[in-house]
Amino acid sequence: MLVTQQPVLKRFWYPVIPISALEAGPQAFTLLQTPLVLWLDESGQPCAVLDRCCHRSAQLSKGIVCNGHIRCPYHGWEFEGSGTCVKVPQLTEDFIPRTYKVEGFCCQERYGYVWVALADPLTDIPEIPEVADPQFRQIHQFYEVWKCAGLRLMENSFDNAHPHFVHQNSFGVISEPVPPELDSFEELEYGLQATSVLPVFNSDIQKQNLKTTEDRTVRILESTWFMPFNRKLKISYPNGLIHIIFTGATPIDDQTSQVVQFCVRNDAEAEVSAESIIAFDRQVTLEDQLILEGTDYDVPLDIKVEQHMFTDKPGIVMRHKLAALLKAHGEAEVRRG
């Protein structure tokens, strides 16, 4: 599936940039091959419009913010968050033609990131209630570009067969390659949820993070996929620790994803440092990245194109649901010719 050729994918929310990055001024971002400029208005709320001035197509992201508006660097035209032009310095009268506007997009802040939808959203931004729970702390982990499809990353997140090989140096048990069956599996309107229990190995850094001396433990996993490319992984340990990882694979283009990851935990910095937590999760994600960047970005929704085994059920359902989404909106899967 070539994501940039499927218009319905514009109707979902994607995390695009840390909101703190906008404090330095307007920033450019490409979402589904659409160039955006993002900035903060006078009230500190994020705005997103097409990064092309309607006058002579200059990049607005090379301009500055004036009174909460983005000002074009070419002739000084100013636009508000909806994309409407509110100032043309060359005009001697207050009247500005209604055609002086650029395309504006849905834009909100959530969890420390700016989220954008390029068209009327079909769903809400994923809910992660633990972020607002005072018993939990949020740790921003990384924000970087991966050369892989978002769907590959989502399937990988639900694949209990890969950890014993891909993550054998961090938590996998390669001598026990057969994972247990899923405990539960539920399809949601725009996603799915699965639970399972996975035996794992504790490396030295993980022993520190889990506050244990045991070489082995189990992860009680509750995984939620939010269509199309966001997931929440809730990991509960026998000692009561809860470690929640949110990962968003925001599609820049067909081959590239902007990966956003943060975690939420029910412990304190005085118990386990954020630096140690980030270090372990970073090791795990780098192991994934090495493999995923070698996969084909044109992920087929037709399950007959690739081979499968019993642990691939979540990924198969993801493909079925995306195919059904395209069909419901009068689209067909577009792949390389």
mmCIF file of C-alpha atoms in Angstrom:
data_model
loop_
_atom_site.group_PDB
_atom_site.id
_atom_site.type_symbol
_atom_site.label_atom_id
_atom_site.label_comp_id
_atom_site.label_asym_id
_atom_site.label_seq_id
_atom_site.Cartn_x
_atom_site.Cartn_y
_atom_site.Cartn_z
ATOM 1 C CA MET A 1 0.000 0.000 0.000
ATOM 2 C CA LEU A 2 1.335 3.386 -1.012
ATOM 3 C CA VAL A 3 0.080 5.559 1.823
ATOM 4 C CA THR A 4 0.346 8.844 -0.076
ATOM 5 C CA GLN A 5 -2.050 7.482 -2.719
ATOM 6 C CA GLN A 6 -4.830 6.635 -0.244
ATOM 7 C CA PRO A 7 -6.817 9.856 0.451
ATOM 8 C CA VAL A 8 -8.711 8.389 3.424
ATOM 9 C CA LEU A 9 -5.465 8.231 5.418
ATOM 10 C CA LYS A 10 -5.562 12.040 5.526
ATOM 11 C CA ARG A 11 -8.582 11.683 7.827
ATOM 12 C CA PHE A 12 -6.597 10.547 10.865
ATOM 13 C CA TRP A 13 -4.604 12.366 13.512
ATOM 14 C CA TYR A 14 -0.809 12.062 13.452
ATOM 15 C CA PRO A 15 1.790 13.327 15.955
ATOM 16 C CA VAL A 16 4.137 15.467 13.867
ATOM 17 C CA ILE A 17 6.490 17.496 16.063
ATOM 18 C CA PRO A 18 7.237 18.212 19.749
ATOM 19 C CA ILE A 19 5.372 21.383 20.670
ATOM 20 C CA SER A 20 8.519 22.663 22.372
ATOM 21 C CA ALA A 21 10.172 22.852 18.928
ATOM 22 C CA LEU A 22 7.749 25.628 17.944
ATOM 23 C CA GLU A 23 9.018 27.906 20.694
ATOM 24 C CA ALA A 24 11.983 28.720 18.444
ATOM 25 C CA GLY A 25 9.689 29.839 15.610
ATOM 26 C CA PRO A 26 7.850 28.263 12.666
ATOM 27 C CA GLN A 27 8.850 24.749 11.647
ATOM 28 C CA ALA A 28 8.406 22.762 8.445
ATOM 29 C CA PHE A 29 7.090 19.199 8.372
ATOM 30 C CA THR A 30 5.982 16.888 5.578
ATOM 31 C CA LEU A 31 2.921 14.731 6.304
ATOM 32 C CA LEU A 32 1.767 12.253 3.660
ATOM 33 C CA GLN A 33 3.876 14.173 1.154
ATOM 34 C CA THR A 34 2.058 17.413 2.066
ATOM 35 C CA PRO A 35 4.416 20.257 3.079
ATOM 36 C CA LEU A 36 3.258 21.976 6.283
ATOM 37 C CA VAL A 37 4.352 24.959 8.314
ATOM 38 C CA LEU A 38 3.609 24.827 12.043
ATOM 39 C CA TRP A 39 3.765 27.624 14.592
ATOM 40 C CA LEU A 40 2.246 28.881 17.855
ATOM 41 C CA ASP A 41 -0.467 31.544 17.800
ATOM 42 C CA GLU A 42 -0.790 34.348 20.359
ATOM 43 C CA SER A 43 -2.490 32.026 22.861
ATOM 44 C CA GLY A 44 0.261 29.403 22.512
ATOM 45 C CA GLN A 45 -1.885 27.005 20.483
ATOM 46 C CA PRO A 46 -0.338 25.214 17.496
ATOM 47 C CA CYS A 47 -1.385 26.005 13.936
ATOM 48 C CA ALA A 48 -0.718 24.161 10.683
ATOM 49 C CA VAL A 49 -1.206 25.353 7.121
ATOM 50 C CA LEU A 50 0.202 24.462 3.709
ATOM 51 C CA ASP A 51 3.816 25.591 3.470
ATOM 52 C CA ARG A 52 3.240 27.564 0.286
ATOM 53 C CA CYS A 53 2.198 31.202 0.101
ATOM 54 C CA CYS A 54 -0.773 31.685 -2.232
ATOM 55 C CA HIS A 55 0.937 34.745 -3.774
ATOM 56 C CA ARG A 56 4.185 33.433 -5.292
ATOM 57 C CA SER A 57 4.536 30.028 -3.588
ATOM 58 C CA ALA A 58 7.306 30.973 -1.141
ATOM 59 C CA GLN A 59 7.816 28.649 1.831
ATOM 60 C CA LEU A 60 6.037 30.171 4.805
ATOM 61 C CA SER A 61 8.241 28.116 7.129
ATOM 62 C CA LYS A 62 11.118 30.420 6.168
ATOM 63 C CA GLY A 63 9.178 33.372 7.550
ATOM 64 C CA ILE A 64 8.527 34.507 11.094
ATOM 65 C CA VAL A 65 5.580 34.677 13.519
ATOM 66 C CA CYS A 66 4.041 38.135 13.963
ATOM 67 C CA ASN A 67 1.234 38.650 16.477
ATOM 68 C CA GLY A 68 0.414 34.951 16.297
ATOM 69 C CA HIS A 69 0.309 34.899 12.477
ATOM 70 C CA ILE A 70 2.788 33.325 10.077
ATOM 71 C CA ARG A 71 4.414 36.022 7.919
ATOM 72 C CA CYS A 72 5.662 35.137 4.437
ATOM 73 C CA PRO A 73 9.365 35.933 3.983
ATOM 74 C CA TYR A 74 8.831 37.050 0.376
ATOM 75 C CA HIS A 75 6.334 39.938 0.530
ATOM 76 C CA GLY A 76 5.234 39.965 4.169
ATOM 77 C CA TRP A 77 1.709 38.634 3.762
ATOM 78 C CA GLU A 78 0.407 37.286 7.073
ATOM 79 C CA PHE A 79 -1.881 34.274 7.599
ATOM 80 C CA GLU A 80 -3.788 33.068 10.638
ATOM 81 C CA GLY A 81 -4.177 29.448 11.729
ATOM 82 C CA SER A 82 -7.159 28.803 9.444
ATOM 83 C CA GLY A 83 -5.061 29.884 6.462
ATOM 84 C CA THR A 84 -6.873 33.189 5.911
ATOM 85 C CA CYS A 85 -4.673 36.124 4.921
ATOM 86 C CA VAL A 86 -5.049 38.882 7.523
ATOM 87 C CA LYS A 87 -2.431 41.380 6.360
ATOM 88 C CA VAL A 88 -0.998 42.509 3.029
ATOM 89 C CA PRO A 89 1.509 45.325 3.631
ATOM 90 C CA GLN A 90 1.292 46.513 0.019
ATOM 91 C CA LEU A 91 -2.448 47.251 0.196
ATOM 92 C CA THR A 92 -3.372 50.799 1.176
ATOM 93 C CA GLU A 93 -6.911 49.788 2.156
ATOM 94 C CA ASP A 94 -8.044 47.287 4.771
ATOM 95 C CA PHE A 95 -9.912 45.127 2.259
ATOM 96 C CA ILE A 96 -8.190 41.796 1.545
ATOM 97 C CA PRO A 97 -9.692 39.570 -1.183
ATOM 98 C CA ARG A 98 -11.229 36.361 0.146
ATOM 99 C CA THR A 99 -9.145 34.376 -2.326
ATOM 100 C CA TYR A 100 -6.001 35.369 -0.421
ATOM 101 C CA LYS A 101 -5.707 32.232 1.690
ATOM 102 C CA VAL A 102 -3.749 29.015 2.055
ATOM 103 C CA GLU A 103 -5.082 25.611 3.044
ATOM 104 C CA GLY A 104 -5.323 25.157 6.820
ATOM 105 C CA PHE A 105 -5.479 21.863 8.705
ATOM 106 C CA CYS A 106 -6.861 20.455 11.964
ATOM 107 C CA CYS A 107 -4.187 20.934 14.627
ATOM 108 C CA GLN A 108 -4.039 20.194 18.383
ATOM 109 C CA GLU A 109 -1.509 19.693 21.153
ATOM 110 C CA ARG A 110 -1.585 16.420 23.079
ATOM 111 C CA TYR A 111 1.014 14.641 25.231
ATOM 112 C CA GLY A 112 3.642 17.277 24.417
ATOM 113 C CA TYR A 113 3.300 16.854 20.638
ATOM 114 C CA VAL A 114 1.493 18.695 17.861
ATOM 115 C CA TRP A 115 -1.061 16.470 16.134
ATOM 116 C CA VAL A 116 -2.365 17.203 12.627
ATOM 117 C CA ALA A 117 -5.152 15.775 10.468
ATOM 118 C CA LEU A 118 -5.132 16.787 6.799
ATOM 119 C CA ALA A 119 -8.895 16.259 6.397
ATOM 120 C CA ASP A 120 -11.981 15.893 8.596
ATOM 121 C CA PRO A 121 -10.867 13.281 11.192
ATOM 122 C CA LEU A 122 -12.673 9.956 11.365
ATOM 123 C CA THR A 123 -11.461 9.324 14.926
ATOM 124 C CA ASP A 124 -10.154 11.202 17.941
ATOM 125 C CA ILE A 125 -6.533 11.456 19.024
ATOM 126 C CA PRO A 126 -5.704 8.220 20.911
ATOM 127 C CA GLU A 127 -6.577 8.341 24.593
ATOM 128 C CA ILE A 128 -3.788 7.601 27.064
ATOM 129 C CA PRO A 129 -5.431 8.372 30.424
ATOM 130 C CA GLU A 130 -2.339 7.458 32.430
ATOM 131 C CA VAL A 131 -0.603 10.625 31.197
ATOM 132 C CA ALA A 132 -2.942 12.680 33.383
ATOM 133 C CA ASP A 133 -2.754 10.274 36.344
ATOM 134 C CA PRO A 134 -0.557 11.737 39.143
ATOM 135 C CA GLN A 135 0.679 8.229 39.975
ATOM 136 C CA PHE A 136 2.414 8.096 36.582
ATOM 137 C CA ARG A 137 5.215 10.118 35.012
ATOM 138 C CA GLN A 138 5.716 10.744 31.319
ATOM 139 C CA ILE A 139 9.160 10.364 29.737
ATOM 140 C CA HIS A 140 9.783 11.534 26.180
ATOM 141 C CA GLN A 141 12.073 8.985 24.583
ATOM 142 C CA PHE A 142 12.859 9.793 20.977
ATOM 143 C CA TYR A 143 11.708 11.571 17.834
ATOM 144 C CA GLU A 144 13.422 10.506 14.613
ATOM 145 C CA VAL A 145 12.954 9.438 11.002
ATOM 146 C CA TRP A 146 12.880 5.731 10.101
ATOM 147 C CA LYS A 147 13.092 4.478 6.527
ATOM 148 C CA CYS A 148 10.183 2.061 6.802
ATOM 149 C CA ALA A 149 6.422 1.889 6.482
ATOM 150 C CA GLY A 150 4.274 2.669 9.506
ATOM 151 C CA LEU A 151 2.300 -0.537 9.025
ATOM 152 C CA ARG A 152 5.485 -2.595 9.341
ATOM 153 C CA LEU A 153 6.186 -0.937 12.687
ATOM 154 C CA MET A 154 2.611 -1.499 13.885
ATOM 155 C CA GLU A 155 2.682 -5.204 12.970
ATOM 156 C CA ASN A 156 6.057 -5.567 14.652
ATOM 157 C CA SER A 157 4.609 -4.139 17.872
ATOM 158 C CA PHE A 158 2.077 -6.986 18.086
ATOM 159 C CA ASP A 159 4.432 -9.749 16.934
ATOM 160 C CA ASN A 160 5.355 -11.944 19.913
ATOM 161 C CA ALA A 161 7.494 -14.223 17.735
ATOM 162 C CA HIS A 162 10.205 -11.689 16.901
ATOM 163 C CA PRO A 163 11.531 -10.657 20.373
ATOM 164 C CA HIS A 164 13.475 -13.882 21.004
ATOM 165 C CA PHE A 165 15.502 -13.245 17.845
ATOM 166 C CA VAL A 166 15.545 -9.486 17.217
ATOM 167 C CA HIS A 167 15.848 -8.669 20.929
ATOM 168 C CA GLN A 168 18.034 -11.563 22.104
ATOM 169 C CA ASN A 169 20.591 -9.056 23.442
ATOM 170 C CA SER A 170 18.045 -7.018 25.401
ATOM 171 C CA PHE A 171 15.202 -9.239 26.668
ATOM 172 C CA GLY A 172 14.492 -12.099 24.257
ATOM 173 C CA VAL A 173 14.995 -15.778 25.113
ATOM 174 C CA ILE A 174 16.243 -17.306 21.870
ATOM 175 C CA SER A 175 16.246 -20.827 23.336
ATOM 176 C CA GLU A 176 12.442 -20.569 23.726
ATOM 177 C CA PRO A 177 11.298 -19.383 20.278
ATOM 178 C CA VAL A 178 7.646 -20.477 20.502
ATOM 179 C CA PRO A 179 5.614 -17.682 22.109
ATOM 180 C CA PRO A 180 2.393 -18.340 24.010
ATOM 181 C CA GLU A 181 -0.975 -17.850 22.341
ATOM 182 C CA LEU A 182 -2.774 -14.541 22.789
ATOM 183 C CA ASP A 183 -4.914 -14.448 25.922
ATOM 184 C CA SER A 184 -7.491 -12.200 24.297
ATOM 185 C CA PHE A 185 -8.069 -10.438 21.009
ATOM 186 C CA GLU A 186 -10.680 -7.794 20.185
ATOM 187 C CA GLU A 187 -11.307 -5.820 17.038
ATOM 188 C CA LEU A 188 -12.232 -2.160 17.586
ATOM 189 C CA GLU A 189 -13.970 0.154 15.126
ATOM 190 C CA TYR A 190 -10.684 1.805 14.215
ATOM 191 C CA GLY A 191 -8.121 -0.538 15.691
ATOM 192 C CA LEU A 192 -7.651 -3.645 17.774
ATOM 193 C CA GLN A 193 -6.565 -4.769 21.241
ATOM 194 C CA ALA A 194 -4.683 -7.896 22.273
ATOM 195 C CA THR A 195 -3.383 -9.274 25.570
ATOM 196 C CA SER A 196 -0.724 -11.881 26.211
ATOM 197 C CA VAL A 197 1.969 -12.981 28.659
ATOM 198 C CA LEU A 198 5.549 -13.103 27.412
ATOM 199 C CA PRO A 199 8.454 -14.684 29.350
ATOM 200 C CA VAL A 200 11.558 -12.484 29.081
ATOM 201 C CA PHE A 201 15.194 -12.257 30.167
ATOM 202 C CA ASN A 202 16.339 -9.405 32.422
ATOM 203 C CA SER A 203 19.572 -7.759 31.299
ATOM 204 C CA ASP A 204 21.589 -5.815 33.877
ATOM 205 C CA ILE A 205 20.051 -2.483 32.910
ATOM 206 C CA GLN A 206 16.568 -3.973 32.973
ATOM 207 C CA LYS A 207 17.164 -5.424 36.442
ATOM 208 C CA GLN A 208 17.970 -1.901 37.525
ATOM 209 C CA ASN A 209 14.871 -0.492 35.846
ATOM 210 C CA LEU A 210 12.627 -3.190 37.339
ATOM 211 C CA LYS A 211 14.280 -3.010 40.764
ATOM 212 C CA THR A 212 14.901 -6.764 40.779
ATOM 213 C CA THR A 213 17.787 -9.222 40.928
ATOM 214 C CA GLU A 214 15.913 -11.953 39.033
ATOM 215 C CA ASP A 215 17.282 -13.115 35.686
ATOM 216 C CA ARG A 216 13.801 -13.916 34.351
ATOM 217 C CA THR A 217 10.372 -12.368 34.573
ATOM 218 C CA VAL A 218 7.156 -12.183 32.562
ATOM 219 C CA ARG A 219 5.583 -9.278 30.785
ATOM 220 C CA ILE A 220 1.804 -9.015 30.922
ATOM 221 C CA LEU A 221 1.084 -7.228 27.656
ATOM 222 C CA GLU A 222 -1.946 -5.182 26.681
ATOM 223 C CA SER A 223 -1.455 -3.801 23.171
ATOM 224 C CA THR A 224 -3.783 -1.358 21.444
ATOM 225 C CA TRP A 225 -3.550 -0.392 17.775
ATOM 226 C CA PHE A 226 -5.038 2.951 16.778
ATOM 227 C CA MET A 227 -5.596 3.005 13.043
ATOM 228 C CA PRO A 228 -3.590 3.614 11.016
ATOM 229 C CA PHE A 229 -0.108 3.947 12.587
ATOM 230 C CA ASN A 230 -0.251 4.550 16.362
ATOM 231 C CA ARG A 231 -0.029 2.031 19.169
ATOM 232 C CA LYS A 232 -0.054 1.864 22.962
ATOM 233 C CA LEU A 233 1.784 -0.994 24.684
ATOM 234 C CA LYS A 234 0.986 -1.455 28.372
ATOM 235 C CA ILE A 235 3.509 -3.745 30.070
ATOM 236 C CA SER A 236 2.675 -4.900 33.610
ATOM 237 C CA TYR A 237 5.222 -6.776 35.721
ATOM 238 C CA PRO A 238 4.607 -9.145 38.662
ATOM 239 C CA ASN A 239 6.105 -6.599 41.080
ATOM 240 C CA GLY A 240 3.384 -4.052 40.238
ATOM 241 C CA LEU A 241 5.399 -1.859 37.897
ATOM 242 C CA ILE A 242 3.510 -0.598 34.853
ATOM 243 C CA HIS A 243 5.498 0.603 31.857
ATOM 244 C CA ILE A 244 3.420 2.060 29.008
ATOM 245 C CA ILE A 245 4.974 2.855 25.644
ATOM 246 C CA PHE A 246 3.264 5.000 23.009
ATOM 247 C CA THR A 247 4.703 4.810 19.523
ATOM 248 C CA GLY A 248 3.497 6.789 16.530
ATOM 249 C CA ALA A 249 4.792 6.136 13.007
ATOM 250 C CA THR A 250 3.712 9.302 11.217
ATOM 251 C CA PRO A 251 3.953 8.879 7.421
ATOM 252 C CA ILE A 252 6.190 11.479 5.792
ATOM 253 C CA ASP A 253 5.948 9.746 2.421
ATOM 254 C CA ASP A 254 5.561 6.193 1.132
ATOM 255 C CA GLN A 255 9.003 5.107 2.293
ATOM 256 C CA THR A 256 9.592 7.191 5.420
ATOM 257 C CA SER A 257 8.021 7.547 8.879
ATOM 258 C CA GLN A 258 8.583 10.088 11.627
ATOM 259 C CA VAL A 259 8.675 7.917 14.738
ATOM 260 C CA VAL A 260 7.485 9.443 18.019
ATOM 261 C CA GLN A 261 7.908 7.504 21.245
ATOM 262 C CA PHE A 262 7.310 8.275 24.901
ATOM 263 C CA CYS A 263 6.618 6.149 27.947
ATOM 264 C CA VAL A 264 4.492 6.478 31.080
ATOM 265 C CA ARG A 265 5.426 4.683 34.320
ATOM 266 C CA ASN A 266 4.018 4.371 37.835
ATOM 267 C CA ASP A 267 7.320 5.031 39.616
ATOM 268 C CA ALA A 268 9.466 8.072 40.370
ATOM 269 C CA GLU A 269 12.768 9.518 39.163
ATOM 270 C CA ALA A 270 14.246 8.889 42.609
ATOM 271 C CA GLU A 271 13.586 5.154 42.138
ATOM 272 C CA VAL A 272 14.713 4.722 38.528
ATOM 273 C CA SER A 273 16.186 7.511 36.423
ATOM 274 C CA ALA A 274 14.597 8.559 33.149
ATOM 275 C CA GLU A 275 18.045 8.216 31.573
ATOM 276 C CA SER A 276 18.203 4.509 32.467
ATOM 277 C CA ILE A 277 14.665 3.883 31.198
ATOM 278 C CA ILE A 278 15.363 5.638 27.912
ATOM 279 C CA ALA A 279 18.632 3.718 27.489
ATOM 280 C CA PHE A 280 16.927 0.328 27.687
ATOM 281 C CA ASP A 281 13.984 1.195 25.459
ATOM 282 C CA ARG A 282 16.404 2.844 23.044
ATOM 283 C CA GLN A 283 18.387 -0.395 22.761
ATOM 284 C CA VAL A 284 15.185 -2.278 21.982
ATOM 285 C CA THR A 285 13.985 0.186 19.342
ATOM 286 C CA LEU A 286 17.368 0.283 17.618
ATOM 287 C CA GLU A 287 17.198 -3.503 17.325
ATOM 288 C CA ASP A 288 13.778 -3.144 15.684
ATOM 289 C CA GLN A 289 14.929 -0.323 13.424
ATOM 290 C CA LEU A 290 17.816 -2.388 12.054
ATOM 291 C CA ILE A 291 15.360 -5.026 10.824
ATOM 292 C CA LEU A 292 12.420 -2.844 9.816
ATOM 293 C CA GLU A 293 14.459 -0.504 7.654
ATOM 294 C CA GLY A 294 15.361 -3.547 5.559
ATOM 295 C CA THR A 295 11.732 -4.460 4.858
ATOM 296 C CA ASP A 296 9.662 -3.476 1.826
ATOM 297 C CA TYR A 297 7.771 -0.229 2.459
ATOM 298 C CA ASP A 298 4.980 -1.214 0.053
ATOM 299 C CA VAL A 299 3.123 -3.444 2.520
ATOM 300 C CA PRO A 300 0.480 -5.539 0.735
ATOM 301 C CA LEU A 301 -2.991 -5.546 2.236
ATOM 302 C CA ASP A 302 -3.798 -8.669 0.249
ATOM 303 C CA ILE A 303 -2.683 -11.371 2.685
ATOM 304 C CA LYS A 304 -1.987 -13.813 -0.143
ATOM 305 C CA VAL A 305 1.068 -11.801 -1.218
ATOM 306 C CA GLU A 306 3.163 -12.626 1.876
ATOM 307 C CA GLN A 307 3.296 -15.811 3.971
ATOM 308 C CA HIS A 308 1.999 -15.929 7.566
ATOM 309 C CA MET A 309 2.008 -18.012 10.759
ATOM 310 C CA PHE A 310 -0.182 -18.144 13.884
ATOM 311 C CA THR A 311 1.587 -15.230 15.593
ATOM 312 C CA ASP A 312 0.715 -12.920 12.688
ATOM 313 C CA LYS A 313 -2.986 -12.699 13.544
ATOM 314 C CA PRO A 314 -2.850 -9.019 14.660
ATOM 315 C CA GLY A 315 -1.012 -7.995 11.495
ATOM 316 C CA ILE A 316 -3.432 -9.909 9.307
ATOM 317 C CA VAL A 317 -6.375 -8.181 10.986
ATOM 318 C CA MET A 318 -4.663 -4.806 10.525
ATOM 319 C CA ARG A 319 -4.403 -5.479 6.804
ATOM 320 C CA HIS A 320 -8.023 -6.637 6.597
ATOM 321 C CA LYS A 321 -9.255 -3.553 8.447
ATOM 322 C CA LEU A 322 -7.223 -1.152 6.313
ATOM 323 C CA ALA A 323 -8.484 -2.860 3.153
ATOM 324 C CA ALA A 324 -12.061 -2.538 4.472
ATOM 325 C CA LEU A 325 -11.443 1.142 5.274
ATOM 326 C CA LEU A 326 -10.325 1.835 1.721
ATOM 327 C CA LYS A 327 -13.324 -0.020 0.294
ATOM 328 C CA ALA A 328 -15.758 1.833 2.576
ATOM 329 C CA HIS A 329 -14.443 5.136 1.238
ATOM 330 C CA GLY A 330 -14.507 4.117 -2.393
ATOM 331 C CA GLU A 331 -10.789 3.511 -2.669
ATOM 332 C CA ALA A 332 -8.693 0.576 -3.799
ATOM 333 C CA GLU A 333 -5.237 -0.343 -2.604
ATOM 334 C CA VAL A 334 -2.562 1.432 -4.630
ATOM 335 C CA ARG A 335 0.775 -0.367 -4.961
ATOM 336 C CA ARG A 336 3.837 0.001 -7.119
ATOM 337 C CA GLY A 337 3.124 -0.945 -10.710
#
